[in-house]
């Protein structure tokens, strides 16, 4: 059995370009689907957040229209309610990477607000990347990569190929025009090589120990790739 660290947002608002706050958090499917895959395989999950706050779920990710109907929404809500680890997070600042065999970052717009600028998260990501441990990041989770700065000021993930929520998807989702910055653009500016797939279709990129997914539909195949690396 391996021990997998879920690093999750503590932000329930995303500040837009005009200063208004858009309610957000983590995207339910991107936490539930990998959690179910990992625990079904016998692995242990520990959740960490900035300050050890309980991660807020994006209400939009619990809606029927984002889960293929009410039945799907009910299933996701029930699965989330059964994840006791979410209600008992550890402080991200206190995490010792040596205690974990793999690290996973779910998305949602929350990471755009807090993990994108969180130095403790940035140090953890840099250490995980350098350690060779399986590191999975999905959707807006790659915003956290922006805080992974090396001593010389460069980004630890520069030159790595990744999948992340694309500018096209952000525009189609209706918030792209109002965002302070777009994830795909900012990653490219940091020297990260973004390999974009079709909007909303499953798309996973594996580069060494780094496994990334583009959107919620990518969470299941990403989890499968991480499990291969833990086998």
PDB file of N, CA, C and O in Angstrom, residues 157-211:
ATOM      1  N   UNK A 157       9.325  23.474 -13.585  1.00  0.00           N
ATOM      2  CA  UNK A 157       8.670  22.653 -14.602  1.00  0.00           C
ATOM      3  C   UNK A 157       8.964  23.141 -16.021  1.00  0.00           C
ATOM      4  O   UNK A 157       8.406  22.598 -16.979  1.00  0.00           O
ATOM      5  N   UNK A 158       9.816  24.131 -16.166  1.00  0.00           N
ATOM      6  CA  UNK A 158      10.178  24.632 -17.493  1.00  0.00           C
ATOM      7  C   UNK A 158      10.767  23.486 -18.312  1.00  0.00           C
ATOM      8  O   UNK A 158      11.615  22.738 -17.831  1.00  0.00           O
ATOM      9  N   UNK A 159      10.258  23.331 -19.534  1.00  0.00           N
ATOM     10  CA  UNK A 159      10.728  22.268 -20.409  1.00  0.00           C
ATOM     11  C   UNK A 159       9.927  20.981 -20.301  1.00  0.00           C
ATOM     12  O   UNK A 159      10.069  20.101 -21.160  1.00  0.00           O
ATOM     13  N   UNK A 160       9.101  20.861 -19.266  1.00  0.00           N
ATOM     14  CA  UNK A 160       8.241  19.694 -19.132  1.00  0.00           C
ATOM     15  C   UNK A 160       6.998  19.847 -19.995  1.00  0.00           C
ATOM     16  O   UNK A 160       6.452  20.959 -20.109  1.00  0.00           O
ATOM     17  N   UNK A 161       6.542  18.740 -20.568  1.00  0.00           N
ATOM     18  CA  UNK A 161       5.288  18.740 -21.316  1.00  0.00           C
ATOM     19  C   UNK A 161       4.141  18.475 -20.352  1.00  0.00           C
ATOM     20  O   UNK A 161       4.212  17.546 -19.529  1.00  0.00           O
ATOM     21  N   UNK A 162       3.087  19.287 -20.432  1.00  0.00           N
ATOM     22  CA  UNK A 162       1.942  19.123 -19.543  1.00  0.00           C
ATOM     23  C   UNK A 162       0.632  19.305 -20.308  1.00  0.00           C
ATOM     24  O   UNK A 162       0.588  19.931 -21.368  1.00  0.00           O
ATOM     25  N   UNK A 163      -0.431  18.761 -19.718  1.00  0.00           N
ATOM     26  CA  UNK A 163      -1.797  19.089 -20.114  1.00  0.00           C
ATOM     27  C   UNK A 163      -2.370  19.965 -19.007  1.00  0.00           C
ATOM     28  O   UNK A 163      -2.052  19.778 -17.827  1.00  0.00           O
ATOM     29  N   UNK A 164      -3.188  20.925 -19.366  1.00  0.00           N
ATOM     30  CA  UNK A 164      -3.811  21.821 -18.394  1.00  0.00           C
ATOM     31  C   UNK A 164      -5.069  22.405 -19.036  1.00  0.00           C
ATOM     32  O   UNK A 164      -5.225  22.360 -20.262  1.00  0.00           O
ATOM     33  N   UNK A 165      -5.946  22.961 -18.215  1.00  0.00           N
ATOM     34  CA  UNK A 165      -7.164  23.591 -18.737  1.00  0.00           C
ATOM     35  C   UNK A 165      -6.757  24.679 -19.722  1.00  0.00           C
ATOM     36  O   UNK A 165      -5.969  25.573 -19.398  1.00  0.00           O
ATOM     37  N   UNK A 166      -7.280  24.588 -20.928  1.00  0.00           N
ATOM     38  CA  UNK A 166      -6.790  25.448 -22.011  1.00  0.00           C
ATOM     39  C   UNK A 166      -7.515  26.791 -22.065  1.00  0.00           C
ATOM     40  O   UNK A 166      -8.598  26.959 -21.508  1.00  0.00           O
ATOM     41  N   UNK A 167      -6.892  27.722 -22.783  1.00  0.00           N
ATOM     42  CA  UNK A 167      -7.542  29.019 -23.003  1.00  0.00           C
ATOM     43  C   UNK A 167      -8.886  28.827 -23.705  1.00  0.00           C
ATOM     44  O   UNK A 167      -9.865  29.510 -23.390  1.00  0.00           O
ATOM     45  N   UNK A 168      -8.936  27.898 -24.674  1.00  0.00           N
ATOM     46  CA  UNK A 168     -10.181  27.653 -25.405  1.00  0.00           C
ATOM     47  C   UNK A 168     -11.278  27.184 -24.452  1.00  0.00           C
ATOM     48  O   UNK A 168     -12.431  27.642 -24.531  1.00  0.00           O
ATOM     49  N   UNK A 169     -10.939  26.296 -23.534  1.00  0.00           N
ATOM     50  CA  UNK A 169     -11.930  25.802 -22.582  1.00  0.00           C
ATOM     51  C   UNK A 169     -12.379  26.900 -21.632  1.00  0.00           C
ATOM     52  O   UNK A 169     -13.566  27.008 -21.296  1.00  0.00           O
ATOM     53  N   UNK A 170     -11.427  27.734 -21.186  1.00  0.00           N
ATOM     54  CA  UNK A 170     -11.781  28.830 -20.276  1.00  0.00           C
ATOM     55  C   UNK A 170     -12.745  29.794 -20.962  1.00  0.00           C
ATOM     56  O   UNK A 170     -13.700  30.286 -20.348  1.00  0.00           O
ATOM     57  N   UNK A 171     -12.508  30.054 -22.235  1.00  0.00           N
ATOM     58  CA  UNK A 171     -13.399  30.943 -22.979  1.00  0.00           C
ATOM     59  C   UNK A 171     -14.777  30.301 -23.154  1.00  0.00           C
ATOM     60  O   UNK A 171     -15.809  30.952 -22.953  1.00  0.00           O
ATOM     61  N   UNK A 172     -14.800  29.033 -23.491  1.00  0.00           N
ATOM     62  CA  UNK A 172     -16.072  28.349 -23.701  1.00  0.00           C
ATOM     63  C   UNK A 172     -16.859  28.209 -22.404  1.00  0.00           C
ATOM     64  O   UNK A 172     -18.091  28.188 -22.416  1.00  0.00           O
ATOM     65  N   UNK A 173     -16.152  28.131 -21.291  1.00  0.00           N
ATOM     66  CA  UNK A 173     -16.817  28.016 -19.990  1.00  0.00           C
ATOM     67  C   UNK A 173     -17.398  29.346 -19.531  1.00  0.00           C
ATOM     68  O   UNK A 173     -18.182  29.378 -18.573  1.00  0.00           O
ATOM     69  N   UNK A 174     -16.993  30.429 -20.195  1.00  0.00           N
ATOM     70  CA  UNK A 174     -17.617  31.722 -19.934  1.00  0.00           C
ATOM     71  C   UNK A 174     -16.881  32.665 -18.990  1.00  0.00           C
ATOM     72  O   UNK A 174     -17.362  33.758 -18.727  1.00  0.00           O
ATOM     73  N   UNK A 175     -15.711  32.240 -18.490  1.00  0.00           N
ATOM     74  CA  UNK A 175     -14.993  33.110 -17.554  1.00  0.00           C
ATOM     75  C   UNK A 175     -13.675  33.631 -18.106  1.00  0.00           C
ATOM     76  O   UNK A 175     -13.024  34.467 -17.480  1.00  0.00           O
ATOM     77  N   UNK A 176     -13.294  33.153 -19.276  1.00  0.00           N
ATOM     78  CA  UNK A 176     -12.016  33.546 -19.854  1.00  0.00           C
ATOM     79  C   UNK A 176     -11.862  35.042 -20.028  1.00  0.00           C
ATOM     80  O   UNK A 176     -10.810  35.615 -19.729  1.00  0.00           O
ATOM     81  N   UNK A 177     -12.907  35.695 -20.510  1.00  0.00           N
ATOM     82  CA  UNK A 177     -12.842  37.144 -20.761  1.00  0.00           C
ATOM     83  C   UNK A 177     -12.725  37.943 -19.468  1.00  0.00           C
ATOM     84  O   UNK A 177     -12.259  39.082 -19.480  1.00  0.00           O
ATOM     85  N   UNK A 178     -13.138  37.351 -18.340  1.00  0.00           N
ATOM     86  CA  UNK A 178     -13.154  38.073 -17.072  1.00  0.00           C
ATOM     87  C   UNK A 178     -11.967  37.736 -16.176  1.00  0.00           C
ATOM     88  O   UNK A 178     -11.791  38.338 -15.121  1.00  0.00           O
ATOM     89  N   UNK A 179     -11.154  36.767 -16.593  1.00  0.00           N
ATOM     90  CA  UNK A 179     -10.039  36.312 -15.763  1.00  0.00           C
ATOM     91  C   UNK A 179      -8.894  37.320 -15.746  1.00  0.00           C
ATOM     92  O   UNK A 179      -8.639  38.005 -16.735  1.00  0.00           O
ATOM     93  N   UNK A 180      -8.192  37.380 -14.608  1.00  0.00           N
ATOM     94  CA  UNK A 180      -6.988  38.214 -14.533  1.00  0.00           C
ATOM     95  C   UNK A 180      -5.909  37.676 -15.455  1.00  0.00           C
ATOM     96  O   UNK A 180      -5.126  38.423 -16.037  1.00  0.00           O
ATOM     97  N   UNK A 181      -5.844  36.355 -15.523  1.00  0.00           N
ATOM     98  CA  UNK A 181      -4.868  35.688 -16.376  1.00  0.00           C
ATOM     99  C   UNK A 181      -5.388  34.309 -16.731  1.00  0.00           C
ATOM    100  O   UNK A 181      -6.252  33.768 -16.058  1.00  0.00           O
ATOM    101  N   UNK A 182      -4.860  33.780 -17.824  1.00  0.00           N
ATOM    102  CA  UNK A 182      -5.274  32.467 -18.305  1.00  0.00           C
ATOM    103  C   UNK A 182      -4.174  31.449 -18.039  1.00  0.00           C
ATOM    104  O   UNK A 182      -2.986  31.731 -18.244  1.00  0.00           O
ATOM    105  N   UNK A 183      -4.569  30.284 -17.577  1.00  0.00           N
ATOM    106  CA  UNK A 183      -3.618  29.277 -17.134  1.00  0.00           C
ATOM    107  C   UNK A 183      -2.663  28.845 -18.237  1.00  0.00           C
ATOM    108  O   UNK A 183      -1.443  28.803 -18.038  1.00  0.00           O
ATOM    109  N   UNK A 184      -3.210  28.504 -19.389  1.00  0.00           N
ATOM    110  CA  UNK A 184      -2.344  28.040 -20.482  1.00  0.00           C
ATOM    111  C   UNK A 184      -1.298  29.088 -20.828  1.00  0.00           C
ATOM    112  O   UNK A 184      -0.101  28.786 -20.977  1.00  0.00           O
ATOM    113  N   UNK A 185      -1.731  30.343 -20.927  1.00  0.00           N
ATOM    114  CA  UNK A 185      -0.816  31.433 -21.272  1.00  0.00           C
ATOM    115  C   UNK A 185       0.279  31.583 -20.234  1.00  0.00           C
ATOM    116  O   UNK A 185       1.468  31.696 -20.561  1.00  0.00           O
ATOM    117  N   UNK A 186      -0.091  31.569 -18.962  1.00  0.00           N
ATOM    118  CA  UNK A 186       0.881  31.781 -17.890  1.00  0.00           C
ATOM    119  C   UNK A 186       1.882  30.615 -17.802  1.00  0.00           C
ATOM    120  O   UNK A 186       3.064  30.832 -17.549  1.00  0.00           O
ATOM    121  N   UNK A 187       1.423  29.402 -18.036  1.00  0.00           N
ATOM    122  CA  UNK A 187       2.333  28.257 -18.028  1.00  0.00           C
ATOM    123  C   UNK A 187       3.355  28.369 -19.156  1.00  0.00           C
ATOM    124  O   UNK A 187       4.557  28.137 -18.954  1.00  0.00           O
ATOM    125  N   UNK A 188       2.887  28.735 -20.343  1.00  0.00           N
ATOM    126  CA  UNK A 188       3.788  28.892 -21.486  1.00  0.00           C
ATOM    127  C   UNK A 188       4.812  29.984 -21.187  1.00  0.00           C
ATOM    128  O   UNK A 188       6.010  29.822 -21.481  1.00  0.00           O
ATOM    129  N   UNK A 189       4.373  31.067 -20.576  1.00  0.00           N
ATOM    130  CA  UNK A 189       5.288  32.153 -20.223  1.00  0.00           C
ATOM    131  C   UNK A 189       6.361  31.693 -19.242  1.00  0.00           C
ATOM    132  O   UNK A 189       7.473  32.223 -19.223  1.00  0.00           O
ATOM    133  N   UNK A 190       6.025  30.695 -18.424  1.00  0.00           N
ATOM    134  CA  UNK A 190       6.978  30.168 -17.439  1.00  0.00           C
ATOM    135  C   UNK A 190       7.913  29.120 -18.044  1.00  0.00           C
ATOM    136  O   UNK A 190       8.784  28.584 -17.340  1.00  0.00           O
ATOM    137  N   UNK A 191       7.726  28.829 -19.330  1.00  0.00           N
ATOM    138  CA  UNK A 191       8.605  27.874 -19.999  1.00  0.00           C
ATOM    139  C   UNK A 191       8.088  26.454 -20.012  1.00  0.00           C
ATOM    140  O   UNK A 191       8.779  25.532 -20.466  1.00  0.00           O
ATOM    141  N   UNK A 192       6.852  26.256 -19.527  1.00  0.00           N
ATOM    142  CA  UNK A 192       6.236  24.935 -19.533  1.00  0.00           C
ATOM    143  C   UNK A 192       5.648  24.677 -20.922  1.00  0.00           C
ATOM    144  O   UNK A 192       5.088  25.578 -21.549  1.00  0.00           O
ATOM    145  N   UNK A 193       5.770  23.460 -21.402  1.00  0.00           N
ATOM    146  CA  UNK A 193       5.295  23.109 -22.743  1.00  0.00           C
ATOM    147  C   UNK A 193       3.881  22.534 -22.628  1.00  0.00           C
ATOM    148  O   UNK A 193       3.701  21.385 -22.225  1.00  0.00           O
ATOM    149  N   UNK A 194       2.885  23.328 -22.952  1.00  0.00           N
ATOM    150  CA  UNK A 194       1.492  22.892 -22.840  1.00  0.00           C
ATOM    151  C   UNK A 194       1.073  22.176 -24.122  1.00  0.00           C
ATOM    152  O   UNK A 194       1.131  22.742 -25.212  1.00  0.00           O
ATOM    153  N   UNK A 195       0.668  20.911 -23.970  1.00  0.00           N
ATOM    154  CA  UNK A 195       0.199  20.115 -25.101  1.00  0.00           C
ATOM    155  C   UNK A 195      -1.326  20.064 -25.017  1.00  0.00           C
ATOM    156  O   UNK A 195      -1.888  19.290 -24.234  1.00  0.00           O
ATOM    157  N   UNK A 196      -1.996  20.897 -25.807  1.00  0.00           N
ATOM    158  CA  UNK A 196      -3.451  21.015 -25.726  1.00  0.00           C
ATOM    159  C   UNK A 196      -4.145  19.944 -26.556  1.00  0.00           C
ATOM    160  O   UNK A 196      -3.774  19.685 -27.699  1.00  0.00           O
ATOM    161  N   UNK A 197      -5.170  19.339 -25.949  1.00  0.00           N
ATOM    162  CA  UNK A 197      -6.020  18.405 -26.667  1.00  0.00           C
ATOM    163  C   UNK A 197      -7.322  19.088 -27.051  1.00  0.00           C
ATOM    164  O   UNK A 197      -7.490  20.308 -26.873  1.00  0.00           O
ATOM    165  N   UNK A 198      -8.258  18.322 -27.561  1.00  0.00           N
ATOM    166  CA  UNK A 198      -9.562  18.865 -27.923  1.00  0.00           C
ATOM    167  C   UNK A 198     -10.285  19.347 -26.661  1.00  0.00           C
ATOM    168  O   UNK A 198     -10.209  18.690 -25.614  1.00  0.00           O
ATOM    169  N   UNK A 199     -10.992  20.486 -26.738  1.00  0.00           N
ATOM    170  CA  UNK A 199     -11.726  20.969 -25.570  1.00  0.00           C
ATOM    171  C   UNK A 199     -12.668  19.904 -25.020  1.00  0.00           C
ATOM    172  O   UNK A 199     -13.394  19.259 -25.776  1.00  0.00           O
ATOM    173  N   UNK A 200     -12.601  19.718 -23.703  1.00  0.00           N
ATOM    174  CA  UNK A 200     -13.508  18.870 -22.924  1.00  0.00           C
ATOM    175  C   UNK A 200     -13.302  17.372 -23.113  1.00  0.00           C
ATOM    176  O   UNK A 200     -13.946  16.569 -22.439  1.00  0.00           O
ATOM    177  N   UNK A 201     -12.422  16.967 -24.015  1.00  0.00           N
ATOM    178  CA  UNK A 201     -12.153  15.543 -24.217  1.00  0.00           C
ATOM    179  C   UNK A 201     -11.042  15.096 -23.273  1.00  0.00           C
ATOM    180  O   UNK A 201     -10.178  15.886 -22.902  1.00  0.00           O
ATOM    181  N   UNK A 202     -11.034  13.824 -22.867  1.00  0.00           N
ATOM    182  CA  UNK A 202      -9.949  13.332 -22.019  1.00  0.00           C
ATOM    183  C   UNK A 202      -8.605  13.516 -22.710  1.00  0.00           C
ATOM    184  O   UNK A 202      -8.448  13.190 -23.893  1.00  0.00           O
ATOM    185  N   UNK A 203      -7.636  14.038 -21.976  1.00  0.00           N
ATOM    186  CA  UNK A 203      -6.303  14.267 -22.545  1.00  0.00           C
ATOM    187  C   UNK A 203      -5.294  14.251 -21.407  1.00  0.00           C
ATOM    188  O   UNK A 203      -5.351  15.091 -20.506  1.00  0.00           O
ATOM    189  N   UNK A 204      -4.402  13.286 -21.440  1.00  0.00           N
ATOM    190  CA  UNK A 204      -3.384  13.120 -20.401  1.00  0.00           C
ATOM    191  C   UNK A 204      -1.999  13.143 -21.041  1.00  0.00           C
ATOM    192  O   UNK A 204      -1.791  12.563 -22.110  1.00  0.00           O
ATOM    193  N   UNK A 205      -1.073  13.827 -20.388  1.00  0.00           N
ATOM    194  CA  UNK A 205       0.307  13.894 -20.849  1.00  0.00           C
ATOM    195  C   UNK A 205       1.213  13.343 -19.752  1.00  0.00           C
ATOM    196  O   UNK A 205       1.091  13.730 -18.587  1.00  0.00           O
ATOM    197  N   UNK A 206       2.102  12.434 -20.127  1.00  0.00           N
ATOM    198  CA  UNK A 206       3.074  11.869 -19.189  1.00  0.00           C
ATOM    199  C   UNK A 206       4.467  12.305 -19.619  1.00  0.00           C
ATOM    200  O   UNK A 206       4.874  12.070 -20.763  1.00  0.00           O
ATOM    201  N   UNK A 207       5.186  12.961 -18.723  1.00  0.00           N
ATOM    202  CA  UNK A 207       6.563  13.382 -18.978  1.00  0.00           C
ATOM    203  C   UNK A 207       7.392  13.021 -17.746  1.00  0.00           C
ATOM    204  O   UNK A 207       7.275  13.675 -16.704  1.00  0.00           O
ATOM    205  N   UNK A 208       8.186  11.966 -17.879  1.00  0.00           N
ATOM    206  CA  UNK A 208       8.950  11.434 -16.740  1.00  0.00           C
ATOM    207  C   UNK A 208       7.994  11.068 -15.599  1.00  0.00           C
ATOM    208  O   UNK A 208       7.043  10.323 -15.847  1.00  0.00           O
ATOM    209  N   UNK A 209       8.198  11.602 -14.398  1.00  0.00           N
ATOM    210  CA  UNK A 209       7.309  11.239 -13.281  1.00  0.00           C
ATOM    211  C   UNK A 209       6.084  12.125 -13.182  1.00  0.00           C
ATOM    212  O   UNK A 209       5.260  11.954 -12.284  1.00  0.00           O
ATOM    213  N   UNK A 210       5.944  13.071 -14.090  1.00  0.00           N
ATOM    214  CA  UNK A 210       4.833  14.025 -14.069  1.00  0.00           C
ATOM    215  C   UNK A 210       3.696  13.553 -14.978  1.00  0.00           C
ATOM    216  O   UNK A 210       3.903  13.297 -16.164  1.00  0.00           O
ATOM    217  N   UNK A 211       2.500  13.446 -14.410  1.00  0.00           N
ATOM    218  CA  UNK A 211       1.301  13.044 -15.161  1.00  0.00           C
ATOM    219  C   UNK A 211       0.277  14.154 -15.017  1.00  0.00           C
ATOM    220  O   UNK A 211      -0.127  14.502 -13.902  1.00  0.00           O
TER     221      UNK A 211
END
